[in-house]
Short mmCIF file of C-alpha atoms and ligand atoms in Angstrom, two decimals:
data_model
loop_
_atom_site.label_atom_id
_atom_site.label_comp_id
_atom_site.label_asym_id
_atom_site.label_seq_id
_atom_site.Cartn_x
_atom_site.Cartn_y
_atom_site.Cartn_z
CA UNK A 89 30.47 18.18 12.37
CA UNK A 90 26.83 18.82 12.14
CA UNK A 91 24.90 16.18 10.25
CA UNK A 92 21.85 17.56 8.05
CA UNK A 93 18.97 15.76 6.93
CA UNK A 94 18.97 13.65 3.52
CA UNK A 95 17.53 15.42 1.01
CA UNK A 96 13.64 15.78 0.69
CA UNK A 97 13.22 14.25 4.32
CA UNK A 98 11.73 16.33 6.64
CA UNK A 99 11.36 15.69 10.86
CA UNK A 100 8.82 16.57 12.76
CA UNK A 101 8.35 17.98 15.97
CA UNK A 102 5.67 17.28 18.72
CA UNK A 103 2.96 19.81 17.63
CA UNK A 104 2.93 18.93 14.01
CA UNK A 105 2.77 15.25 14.92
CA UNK A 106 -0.09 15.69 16.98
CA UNK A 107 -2.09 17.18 14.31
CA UNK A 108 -0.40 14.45 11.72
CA UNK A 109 -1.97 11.92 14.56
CA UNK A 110 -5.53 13.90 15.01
CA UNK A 111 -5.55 13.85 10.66
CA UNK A 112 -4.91 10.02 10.77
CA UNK A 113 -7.34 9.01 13.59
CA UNK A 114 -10.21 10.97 11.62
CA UNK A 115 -9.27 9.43 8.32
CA UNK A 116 -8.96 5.67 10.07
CA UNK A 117 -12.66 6.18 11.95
CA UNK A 118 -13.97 6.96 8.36
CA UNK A 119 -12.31 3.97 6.53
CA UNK A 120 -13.54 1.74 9.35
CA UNK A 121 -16.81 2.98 9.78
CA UNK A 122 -16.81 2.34 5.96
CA UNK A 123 -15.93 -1.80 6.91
CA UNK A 124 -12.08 -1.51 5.13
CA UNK A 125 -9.61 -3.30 6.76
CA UNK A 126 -6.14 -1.92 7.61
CA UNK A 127 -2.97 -3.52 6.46
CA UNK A 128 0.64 -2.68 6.56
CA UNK A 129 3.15 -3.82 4.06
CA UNK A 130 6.98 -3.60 4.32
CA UNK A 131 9.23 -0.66 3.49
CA UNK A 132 10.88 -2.21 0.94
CA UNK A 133 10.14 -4.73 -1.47
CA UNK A 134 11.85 -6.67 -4.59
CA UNK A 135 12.53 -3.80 -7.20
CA UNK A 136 10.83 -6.31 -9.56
CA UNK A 137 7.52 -5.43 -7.67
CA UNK A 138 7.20 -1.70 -9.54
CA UNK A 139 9.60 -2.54 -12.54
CA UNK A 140 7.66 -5.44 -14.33
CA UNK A 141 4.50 -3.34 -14.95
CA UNK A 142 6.47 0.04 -16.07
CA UNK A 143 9.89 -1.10 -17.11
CA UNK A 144 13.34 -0.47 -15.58
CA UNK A 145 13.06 3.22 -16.31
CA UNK A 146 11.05 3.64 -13.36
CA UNK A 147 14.60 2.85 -11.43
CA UNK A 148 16.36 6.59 -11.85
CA UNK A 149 12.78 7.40 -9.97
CA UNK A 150 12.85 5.16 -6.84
CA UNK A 151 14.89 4.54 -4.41
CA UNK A 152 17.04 1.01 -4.91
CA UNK A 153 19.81 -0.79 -3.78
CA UNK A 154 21.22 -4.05 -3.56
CA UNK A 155 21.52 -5.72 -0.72
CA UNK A 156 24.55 -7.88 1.11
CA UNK A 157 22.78 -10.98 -0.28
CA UNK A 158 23.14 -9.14 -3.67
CA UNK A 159 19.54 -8.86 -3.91
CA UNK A 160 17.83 -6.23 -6.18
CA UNK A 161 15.74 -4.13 -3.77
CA UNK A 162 13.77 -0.93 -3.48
CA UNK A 163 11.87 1.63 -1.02
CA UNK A 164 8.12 1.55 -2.34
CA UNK A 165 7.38 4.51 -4.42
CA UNK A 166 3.63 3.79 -3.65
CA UNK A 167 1.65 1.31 -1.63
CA UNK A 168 -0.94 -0.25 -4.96
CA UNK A 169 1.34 -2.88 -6.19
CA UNK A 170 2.78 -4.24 -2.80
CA UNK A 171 -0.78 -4.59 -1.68
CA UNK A 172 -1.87 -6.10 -4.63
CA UNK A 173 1.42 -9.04 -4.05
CA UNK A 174 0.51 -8.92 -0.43
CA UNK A 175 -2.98 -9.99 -1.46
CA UNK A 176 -1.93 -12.57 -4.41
CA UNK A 177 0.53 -14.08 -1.57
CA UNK A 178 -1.72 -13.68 1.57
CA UNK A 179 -5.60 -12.78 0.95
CA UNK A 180 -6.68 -14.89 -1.80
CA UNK A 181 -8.56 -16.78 0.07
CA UNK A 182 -10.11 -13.71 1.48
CA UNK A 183 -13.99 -12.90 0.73
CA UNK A 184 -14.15 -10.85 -2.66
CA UNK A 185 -13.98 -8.05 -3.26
CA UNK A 186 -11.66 -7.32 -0.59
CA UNK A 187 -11.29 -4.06 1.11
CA UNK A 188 -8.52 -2.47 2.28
CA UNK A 189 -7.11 0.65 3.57
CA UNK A 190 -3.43 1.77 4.39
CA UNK A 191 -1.30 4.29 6.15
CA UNK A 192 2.85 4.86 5.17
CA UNK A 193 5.34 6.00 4.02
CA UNK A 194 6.94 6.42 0.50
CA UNK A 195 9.48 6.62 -1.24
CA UNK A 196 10.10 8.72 -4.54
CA UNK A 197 13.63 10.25 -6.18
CA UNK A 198 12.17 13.36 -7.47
CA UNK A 199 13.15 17.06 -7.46
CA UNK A 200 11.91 18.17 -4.43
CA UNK A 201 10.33 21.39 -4.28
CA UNK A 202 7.29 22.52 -2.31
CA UNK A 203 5.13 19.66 -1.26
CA UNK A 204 7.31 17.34 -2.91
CA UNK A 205 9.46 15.61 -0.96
CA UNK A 206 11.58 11.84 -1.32
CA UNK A 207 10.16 10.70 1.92
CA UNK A 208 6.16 11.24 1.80
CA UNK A 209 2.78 9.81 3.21
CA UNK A 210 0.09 8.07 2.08
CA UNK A 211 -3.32 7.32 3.31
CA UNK A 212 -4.89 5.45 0.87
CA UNK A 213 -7.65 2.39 0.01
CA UNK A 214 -8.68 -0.53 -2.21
CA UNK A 215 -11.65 -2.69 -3.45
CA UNK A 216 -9.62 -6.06 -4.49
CA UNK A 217 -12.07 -8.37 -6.70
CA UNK A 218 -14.38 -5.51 -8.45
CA UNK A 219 -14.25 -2.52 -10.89
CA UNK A 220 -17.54 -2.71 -11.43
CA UNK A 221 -19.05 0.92 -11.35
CA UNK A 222 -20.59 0.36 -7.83
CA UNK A 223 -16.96 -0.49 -6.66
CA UNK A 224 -15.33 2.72 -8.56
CA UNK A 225 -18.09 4.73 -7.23
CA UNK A 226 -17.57 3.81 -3.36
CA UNK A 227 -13.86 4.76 -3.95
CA UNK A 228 -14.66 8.05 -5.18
CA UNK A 229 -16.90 8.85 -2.09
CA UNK A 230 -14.89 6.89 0.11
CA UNK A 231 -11.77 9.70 -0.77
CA UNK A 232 -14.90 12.50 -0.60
CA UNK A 233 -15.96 11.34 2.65
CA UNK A 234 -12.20 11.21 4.11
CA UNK A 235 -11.62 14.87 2.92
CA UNK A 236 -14.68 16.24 3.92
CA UNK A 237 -14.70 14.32 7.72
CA UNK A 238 -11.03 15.54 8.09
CA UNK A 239 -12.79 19.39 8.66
CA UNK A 240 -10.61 21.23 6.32
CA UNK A 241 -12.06 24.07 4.58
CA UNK A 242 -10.24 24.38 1.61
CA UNK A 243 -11.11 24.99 -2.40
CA UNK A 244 -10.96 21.74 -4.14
CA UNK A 245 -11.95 19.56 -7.72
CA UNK A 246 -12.97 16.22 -7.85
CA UNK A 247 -12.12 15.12 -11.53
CA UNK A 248 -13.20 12.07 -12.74
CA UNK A 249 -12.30 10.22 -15.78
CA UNK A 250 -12.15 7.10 -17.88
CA UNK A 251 -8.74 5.80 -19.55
CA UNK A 252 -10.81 4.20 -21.50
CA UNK A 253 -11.99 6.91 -23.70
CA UNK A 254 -8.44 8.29 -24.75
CA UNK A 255 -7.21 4.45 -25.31
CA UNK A 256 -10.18 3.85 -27.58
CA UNK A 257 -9.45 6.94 -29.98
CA UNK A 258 -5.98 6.15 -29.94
CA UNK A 259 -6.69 2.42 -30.58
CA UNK A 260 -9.11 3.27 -33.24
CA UNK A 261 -6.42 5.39 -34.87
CA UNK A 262 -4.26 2.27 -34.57
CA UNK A 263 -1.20 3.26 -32.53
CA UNK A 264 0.28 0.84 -31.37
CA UNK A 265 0.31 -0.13 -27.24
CA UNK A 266 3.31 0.67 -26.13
CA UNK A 267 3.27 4.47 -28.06
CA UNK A 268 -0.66 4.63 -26.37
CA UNK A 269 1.51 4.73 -22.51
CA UNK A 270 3.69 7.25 -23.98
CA UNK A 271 0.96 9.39 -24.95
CA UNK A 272 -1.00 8.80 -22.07
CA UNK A 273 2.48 10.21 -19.99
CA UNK A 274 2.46 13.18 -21.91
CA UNK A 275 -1.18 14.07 -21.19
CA UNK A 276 -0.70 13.20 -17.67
CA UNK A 277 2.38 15.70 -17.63
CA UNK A 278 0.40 18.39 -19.51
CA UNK A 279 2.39 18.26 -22.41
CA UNK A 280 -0.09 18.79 -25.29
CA UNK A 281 2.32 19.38 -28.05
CA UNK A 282 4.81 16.64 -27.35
CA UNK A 283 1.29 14.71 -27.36
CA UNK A 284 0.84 16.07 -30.93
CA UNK A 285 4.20 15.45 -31.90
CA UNK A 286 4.23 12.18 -30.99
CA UNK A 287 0.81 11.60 -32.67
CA UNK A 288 2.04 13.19 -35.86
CA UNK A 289 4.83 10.84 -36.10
CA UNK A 290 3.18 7.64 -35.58
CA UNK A 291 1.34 8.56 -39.11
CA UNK A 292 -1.99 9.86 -36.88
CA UNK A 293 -4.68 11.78 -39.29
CA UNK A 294 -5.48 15.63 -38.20
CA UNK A 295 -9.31 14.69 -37.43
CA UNK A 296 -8.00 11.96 -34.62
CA UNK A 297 -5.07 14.62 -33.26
CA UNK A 298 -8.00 17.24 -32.98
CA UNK A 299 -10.19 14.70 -31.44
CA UNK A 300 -8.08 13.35 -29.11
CA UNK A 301 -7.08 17.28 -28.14
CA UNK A 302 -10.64 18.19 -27.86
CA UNK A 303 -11.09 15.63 -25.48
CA UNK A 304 -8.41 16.28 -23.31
CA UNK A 305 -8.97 19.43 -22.89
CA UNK A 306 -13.16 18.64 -22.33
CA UNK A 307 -13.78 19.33 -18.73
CA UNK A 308 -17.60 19.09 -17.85
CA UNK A 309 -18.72 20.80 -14.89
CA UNK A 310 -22.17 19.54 -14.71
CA UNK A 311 -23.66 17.95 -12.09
CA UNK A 312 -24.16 13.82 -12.19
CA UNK A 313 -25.29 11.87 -15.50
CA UNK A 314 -25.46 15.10 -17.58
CA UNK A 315 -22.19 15.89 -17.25
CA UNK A 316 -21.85 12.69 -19.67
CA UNK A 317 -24.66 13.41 -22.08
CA UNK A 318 -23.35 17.05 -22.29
CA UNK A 319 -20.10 15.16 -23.66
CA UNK A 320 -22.39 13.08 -26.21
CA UNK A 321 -23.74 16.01 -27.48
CA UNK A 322 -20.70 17.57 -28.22
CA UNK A 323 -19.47 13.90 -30.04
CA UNK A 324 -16.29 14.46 -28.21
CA UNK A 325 -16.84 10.92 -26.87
CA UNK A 326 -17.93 8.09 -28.44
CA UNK A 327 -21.40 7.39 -27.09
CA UNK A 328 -21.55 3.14 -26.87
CA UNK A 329 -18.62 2.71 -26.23
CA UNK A 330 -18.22 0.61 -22.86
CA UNK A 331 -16.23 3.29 -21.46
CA UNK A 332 -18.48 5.83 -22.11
CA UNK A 333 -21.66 2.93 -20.51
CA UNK A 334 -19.32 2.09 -17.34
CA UNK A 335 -18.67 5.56 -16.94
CA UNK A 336 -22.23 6.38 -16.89
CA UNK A 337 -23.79 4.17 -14.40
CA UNK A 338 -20.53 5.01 -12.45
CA UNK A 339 -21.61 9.23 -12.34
CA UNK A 340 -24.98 7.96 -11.68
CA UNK A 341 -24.05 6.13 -8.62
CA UNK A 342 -21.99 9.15 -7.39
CA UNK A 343 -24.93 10.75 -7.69
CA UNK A 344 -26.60 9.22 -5.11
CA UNK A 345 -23.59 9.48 -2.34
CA UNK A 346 -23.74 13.35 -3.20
CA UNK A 347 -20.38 13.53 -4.33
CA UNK A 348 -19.59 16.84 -6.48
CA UNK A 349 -17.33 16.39 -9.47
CA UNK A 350 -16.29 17.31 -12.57
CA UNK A 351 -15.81 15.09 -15.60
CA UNK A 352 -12.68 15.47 -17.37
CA UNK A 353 -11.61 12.68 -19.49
CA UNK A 354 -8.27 14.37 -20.11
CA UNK A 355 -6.69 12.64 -16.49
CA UNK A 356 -4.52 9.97 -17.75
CA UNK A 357 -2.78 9.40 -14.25
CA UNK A 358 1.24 9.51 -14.41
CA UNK A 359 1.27 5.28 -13.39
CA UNK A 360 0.94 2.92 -15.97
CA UNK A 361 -1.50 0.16 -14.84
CA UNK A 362 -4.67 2.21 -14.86
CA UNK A 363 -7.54 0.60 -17.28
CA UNK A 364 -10.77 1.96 -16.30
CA UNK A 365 -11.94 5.23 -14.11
CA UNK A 366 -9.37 7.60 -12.98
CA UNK A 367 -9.74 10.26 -10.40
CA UNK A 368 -7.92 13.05 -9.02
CA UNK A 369 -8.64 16.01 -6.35
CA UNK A 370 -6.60 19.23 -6.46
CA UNK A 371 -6.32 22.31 -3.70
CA UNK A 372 -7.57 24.86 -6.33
CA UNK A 373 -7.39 27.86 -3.79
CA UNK A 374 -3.53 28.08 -4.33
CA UNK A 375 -2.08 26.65 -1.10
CA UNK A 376 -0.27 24.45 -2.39
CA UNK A 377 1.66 25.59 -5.58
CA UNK A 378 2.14 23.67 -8.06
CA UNK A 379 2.31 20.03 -6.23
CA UNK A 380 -1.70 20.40 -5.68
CA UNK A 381 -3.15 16.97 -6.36
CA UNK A 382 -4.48 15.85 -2.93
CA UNK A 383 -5.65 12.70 -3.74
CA UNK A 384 -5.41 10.53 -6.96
CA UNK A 385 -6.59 6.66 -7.97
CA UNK A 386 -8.11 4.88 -10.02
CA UNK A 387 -9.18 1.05 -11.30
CA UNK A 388 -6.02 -1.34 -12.47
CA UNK A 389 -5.49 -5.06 -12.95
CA UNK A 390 -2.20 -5.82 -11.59
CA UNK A 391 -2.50 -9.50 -9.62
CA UNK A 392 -1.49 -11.50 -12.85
CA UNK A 393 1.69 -9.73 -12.98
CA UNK A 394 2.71 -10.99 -9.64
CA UNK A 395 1.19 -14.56 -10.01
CA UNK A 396 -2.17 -14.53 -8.91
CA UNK A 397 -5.73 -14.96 -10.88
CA UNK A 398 -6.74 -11.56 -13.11
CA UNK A 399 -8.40 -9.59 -10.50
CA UNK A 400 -10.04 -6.39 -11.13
CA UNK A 401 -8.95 -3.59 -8.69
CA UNK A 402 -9.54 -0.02 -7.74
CA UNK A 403 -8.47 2.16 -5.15
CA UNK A 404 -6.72 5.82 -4.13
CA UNK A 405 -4.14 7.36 -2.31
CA UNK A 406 -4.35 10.50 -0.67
CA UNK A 407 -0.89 12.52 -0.25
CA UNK A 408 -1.44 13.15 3.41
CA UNK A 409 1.34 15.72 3.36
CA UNK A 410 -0.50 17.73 1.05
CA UNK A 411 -3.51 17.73 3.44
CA UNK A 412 -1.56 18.29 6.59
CA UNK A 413 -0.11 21.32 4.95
CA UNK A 414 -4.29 22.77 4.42
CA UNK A 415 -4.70 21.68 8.45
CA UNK A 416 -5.15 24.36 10.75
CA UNK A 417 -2.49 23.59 13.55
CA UNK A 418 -4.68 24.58 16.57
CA UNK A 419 -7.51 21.82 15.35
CA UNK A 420 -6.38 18.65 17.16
CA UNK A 421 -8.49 16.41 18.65
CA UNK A 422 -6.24 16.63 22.01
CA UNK A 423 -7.94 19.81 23.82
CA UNK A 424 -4.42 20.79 24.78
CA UNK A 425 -1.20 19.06 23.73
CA UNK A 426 1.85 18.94 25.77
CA UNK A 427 2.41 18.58 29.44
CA UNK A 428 -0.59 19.96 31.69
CA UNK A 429 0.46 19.10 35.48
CA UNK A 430 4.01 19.69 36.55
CA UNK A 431 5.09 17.33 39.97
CA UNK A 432 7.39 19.31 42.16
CA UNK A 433 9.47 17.57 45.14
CA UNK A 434 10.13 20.43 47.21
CA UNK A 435 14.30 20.09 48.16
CA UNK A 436 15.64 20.52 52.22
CA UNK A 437 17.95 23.45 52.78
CA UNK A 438 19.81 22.88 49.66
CA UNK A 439 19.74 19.23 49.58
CA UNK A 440 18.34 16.73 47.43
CA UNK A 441 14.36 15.97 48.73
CA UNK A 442 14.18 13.48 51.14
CA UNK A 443 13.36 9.83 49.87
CA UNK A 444 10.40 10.34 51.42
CA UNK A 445 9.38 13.35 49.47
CA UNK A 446 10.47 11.66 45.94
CA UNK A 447 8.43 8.71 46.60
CA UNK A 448 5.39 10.71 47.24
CA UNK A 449 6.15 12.84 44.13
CA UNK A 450 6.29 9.52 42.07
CA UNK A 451 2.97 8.54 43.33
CA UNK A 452 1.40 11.63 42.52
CA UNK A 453 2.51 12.16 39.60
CA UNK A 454 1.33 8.41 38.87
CA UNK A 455 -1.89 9.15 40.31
CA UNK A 456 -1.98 12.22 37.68
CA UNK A 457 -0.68 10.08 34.54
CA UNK A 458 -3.88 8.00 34.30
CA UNK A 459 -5.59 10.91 33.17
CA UNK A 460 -3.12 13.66 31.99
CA UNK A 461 0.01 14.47 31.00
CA UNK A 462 2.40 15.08 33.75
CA UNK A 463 5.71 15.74 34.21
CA UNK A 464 8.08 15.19 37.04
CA UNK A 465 11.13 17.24 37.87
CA UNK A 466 14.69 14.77 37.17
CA UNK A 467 17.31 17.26 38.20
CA UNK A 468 16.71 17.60 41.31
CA UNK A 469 16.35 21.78 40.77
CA UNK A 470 14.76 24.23 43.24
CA UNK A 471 11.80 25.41 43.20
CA UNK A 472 12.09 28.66 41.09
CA UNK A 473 14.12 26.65 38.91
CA UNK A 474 11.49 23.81 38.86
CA UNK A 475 8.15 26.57 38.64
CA UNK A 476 10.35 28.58 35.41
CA UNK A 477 10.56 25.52 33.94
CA UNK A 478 6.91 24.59 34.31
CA UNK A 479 6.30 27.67 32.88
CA UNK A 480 8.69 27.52 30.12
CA UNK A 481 6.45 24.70 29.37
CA UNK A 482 3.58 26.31 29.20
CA UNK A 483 2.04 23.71 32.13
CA UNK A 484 -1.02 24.82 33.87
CA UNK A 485 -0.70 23.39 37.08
CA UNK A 486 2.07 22.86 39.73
CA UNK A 487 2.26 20.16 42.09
CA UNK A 488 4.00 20.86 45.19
CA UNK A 489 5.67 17.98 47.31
CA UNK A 490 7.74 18.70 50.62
CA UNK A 491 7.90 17.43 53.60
CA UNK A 492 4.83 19.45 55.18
CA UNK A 493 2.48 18.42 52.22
CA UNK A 494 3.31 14.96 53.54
CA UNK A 495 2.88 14.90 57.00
CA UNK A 496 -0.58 16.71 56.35
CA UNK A 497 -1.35 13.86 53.69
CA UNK A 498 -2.14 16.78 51.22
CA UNK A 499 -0.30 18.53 48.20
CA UNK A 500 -0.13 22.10 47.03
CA UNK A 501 -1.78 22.59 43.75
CA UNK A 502 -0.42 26.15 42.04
CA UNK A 503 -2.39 27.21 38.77
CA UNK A 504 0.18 28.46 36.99
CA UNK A 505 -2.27 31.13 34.51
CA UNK A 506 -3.63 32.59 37.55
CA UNK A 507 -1.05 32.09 40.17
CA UNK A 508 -3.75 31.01 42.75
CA UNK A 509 -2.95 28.03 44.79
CA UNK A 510 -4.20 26.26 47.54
CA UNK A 511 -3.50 22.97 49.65
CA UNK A 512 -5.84 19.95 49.21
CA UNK A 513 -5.87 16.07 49.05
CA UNK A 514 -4.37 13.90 46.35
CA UNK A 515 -7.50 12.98 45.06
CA UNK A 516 -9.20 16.23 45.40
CA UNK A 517 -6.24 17.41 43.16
CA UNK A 518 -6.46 15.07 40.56
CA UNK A 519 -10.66 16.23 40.16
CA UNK A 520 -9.52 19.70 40.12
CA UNK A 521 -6.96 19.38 37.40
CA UNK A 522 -9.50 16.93 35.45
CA UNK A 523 -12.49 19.00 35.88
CA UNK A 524 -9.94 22.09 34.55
CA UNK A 525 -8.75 20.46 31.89
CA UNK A 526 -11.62 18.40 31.07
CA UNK A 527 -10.86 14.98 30.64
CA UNK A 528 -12.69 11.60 31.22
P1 HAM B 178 -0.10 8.97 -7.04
O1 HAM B 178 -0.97 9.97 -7.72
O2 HAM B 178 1.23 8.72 -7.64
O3 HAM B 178 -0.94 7.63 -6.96
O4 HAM B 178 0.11 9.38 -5.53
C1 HAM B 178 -1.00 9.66 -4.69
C2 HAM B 178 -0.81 11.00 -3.99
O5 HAM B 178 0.42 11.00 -3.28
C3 HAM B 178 -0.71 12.18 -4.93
O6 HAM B 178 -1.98 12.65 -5.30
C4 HAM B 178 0.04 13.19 -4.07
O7 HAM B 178 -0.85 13.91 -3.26
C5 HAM B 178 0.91 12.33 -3.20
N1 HAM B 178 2.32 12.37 -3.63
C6 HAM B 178 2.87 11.77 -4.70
N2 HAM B 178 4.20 12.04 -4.78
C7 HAM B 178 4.49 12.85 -3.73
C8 HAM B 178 5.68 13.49 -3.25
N3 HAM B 178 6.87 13.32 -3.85
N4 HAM B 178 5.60 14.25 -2.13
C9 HAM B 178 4.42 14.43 -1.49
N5 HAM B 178 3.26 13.85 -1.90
C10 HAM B 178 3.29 13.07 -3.00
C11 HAM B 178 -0.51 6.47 -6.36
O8 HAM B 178 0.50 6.39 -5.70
C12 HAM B 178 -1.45 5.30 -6.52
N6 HAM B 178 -0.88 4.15 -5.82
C13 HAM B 178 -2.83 5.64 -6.03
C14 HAM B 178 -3.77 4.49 -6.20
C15 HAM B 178 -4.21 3.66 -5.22
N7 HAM B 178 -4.30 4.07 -7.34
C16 HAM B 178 -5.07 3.01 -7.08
N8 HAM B 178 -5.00 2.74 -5.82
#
């Protein structure tokens, strides 16, 4: 019987985890460089964790189970609230604001379709202990800085909002808190009319439905502080409000770190504990189909919810799936993957090789593993069977071992592009294989 994969898992095979491990060294050095620490929470966590901010109808989308202990548990749909228990239980103590950065995996029961899958990655970040604009602003560039240091040359939008401005018209309109989530779902999903069905029910007049529309749909592509004024001008949003002021001094600052955005105050964000400054980055050159937000995050309170003091928060996540997808396969930071030097023990007359002859082999092929990858022939084959192989590889160099090579105290060294080969010293070898394949 074969046995497929669960659904929405994927596996991956050497080459695409050496680029998946080039993308994540390159997005660590920047994080680090940037003074975030890196943490690592469990798998799975108390389904409590994600249901007490949004309710048990985020179950039918998570992965959860109980336990032989009858506990209620789930895989994390998302890394924010476990690091935000991690820090109430582990970090408060920790200088403030705290910063943080995180690689894993996630877990999320959704239809999957291209780029969407159950089992996915994120890279992502936080500031623990600020929202203040400075803080939002150095998440924003920290997720610009990440994408552009990764080296991928792709089309993309930086939109940045404020939940803040579509809460206030809402809460001006008075609709009441738990229909202003709702609504914010629906804008998040796209779904203007439900949005204006919903509005029309709670009672809402036609100026704050055409408002609230206008503003949605308001997407300012103008570089910095303007962007904002440009908004004034238009009275889609309302100018004092401390949104609109936090905003503000938030595009200024992004200003300065050269990031390039575009305001939209239409992002809502699909999660429910966002209270300030939103942001989202899409693949707009088509790559990536419909799934194309790269990156999305965004300021929160959540640490009262799991017992700690009200901390402000904001951070992102990056969908490093997404990006790997945009990442040219031949880029990796390895000049060549897979094996480079094959070690051959030459057999007698159709016998195994001598002792002898496998313990040199070993040594060599030692010798060779301190600087490159090397493999070393286990089934005993001949040596056309041992040199196809090498080739089926796609090794450049052979190593030949046999009793001669021995007694001479040297070892045959084939290149396996040009078929040249010649008989040297061990550590002669070793230089020439280095030099060739230029490593340290
Ligand atoms: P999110 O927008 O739900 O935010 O997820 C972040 C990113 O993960 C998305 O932009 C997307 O690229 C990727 N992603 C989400 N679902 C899938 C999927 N099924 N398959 C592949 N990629 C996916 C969060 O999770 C927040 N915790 C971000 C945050 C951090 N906010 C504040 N701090």
């Amino acid at each position: 019987m074969r046995i497929e994969r669960a659904r929405g898992t994927r596996d991956f095979l050497p080459e695409e985890m050496r680029k998946r491990r080039t993308m994540e060294a390159r997005m660590r050095d920047i994080a680090e460089k940037w003074g975030y620490g890196e943490i690592q929470t469990p798998s799975f966590e108390r389904s409590e964790l994600f249901t007490v901010k949004s309710g048990e109808g985020i179950l039918k989308e998570m992965y959860e189970f109980r336990d032989k202990g009858g506990r209620h548990l789930a895989l994390r749909p998302e890394l924010t609230a476990p690091v935000i228990r991690m820090y109430v239980n582990e970090l408060k103590m920790a200088p403030k604001p705290t910063k943080v950065y995180y690689f894993g995996n996630c877990f999320r029961y959704e239809e999957p379709q291209k780029s969407r899958y159950r089992e996915f990655w994120q890279f992502g970040a936080e500031i623990i202990g600020s929202d203040r604009p400075e803080a939002q602003a150095e998440i924003i560039a920290l997720a610009y800085h990440i994408l552009e240091g990764l080296g991928i040359h792709i089309k993309a939008e930086l939109y940045v909002g404020h939940v803040g401005l579509i809460r206030e018209v809402l809460r001006a309109a008075n609709v009441e808190a738990e229909r202003i989530n709702s609504v914010m779902r629906l804008i998040d999903k796209g779904e203007r009319e439900e949005v204006i069905e919903l509005l029309r029910e709670t009672g809402a007049k036609k100026d704050l439905i055409d408002d609230l529309i206008s503003l949605v749909d308001l997407k300012v592509k103008v570089k910095g502080k303007d962007a904002l004024k440009e908004a004034r001008e238009r009275e889609i949003i309302v100018s004092d409000s401390d949104a609109a002021k936090e905003l503000e001094m938030l595009l200024q600052i992004l200003d300065y770190y050269g990031v390039v955005y575009t305001l939209n105050p239409g992002i809502a964000r699909g999660l429910d504990y966002y209270t300030g400054m939103v942001f989202e980055i899409y693949e707009t050159g088509g790559r990536l189909g419909a799934q194309n937000q790269i990156c999305g995050g965004g300021s929160y309170r959540l640490a009262t919810l799991f017992g700690g003091d009200d901390t402000p928060s904001t951070g992102f996540a990056f969908g490093f799936d997404r990006l790997a997808e945009l990442f040219p396969q031949e880029t990796s930071d390895l000049k060549r993957g897979g094996v480079v030097a094959v070690v051959m023990p030459i057999r007698e007359k159709n016998a195994d090789p001598t002792a002898e002859v496998v313990e040199e082999a070993i040594k060599i092929a030692s010798r060779l593993r301190e600087h490159i990858p090397t493999y070393i022939d286990v089934m005993s084959r001949n040596l056309s069977a041992q040199l196809s192989y090498a080739n089926a590889l796609n090794a450049l160099f052979a190593v030949l071992v046999g009793r001669t090579e021995i007694r001479e105290g040297k070892v045959t060294v084939r290149n396996l592009e040009t078929g040249e080969q010649e008989k040297i010293g061990v550590e002669e070898c070793v230089k020439k294989i280095k030099a060739y394949f230029a490593v340290d």
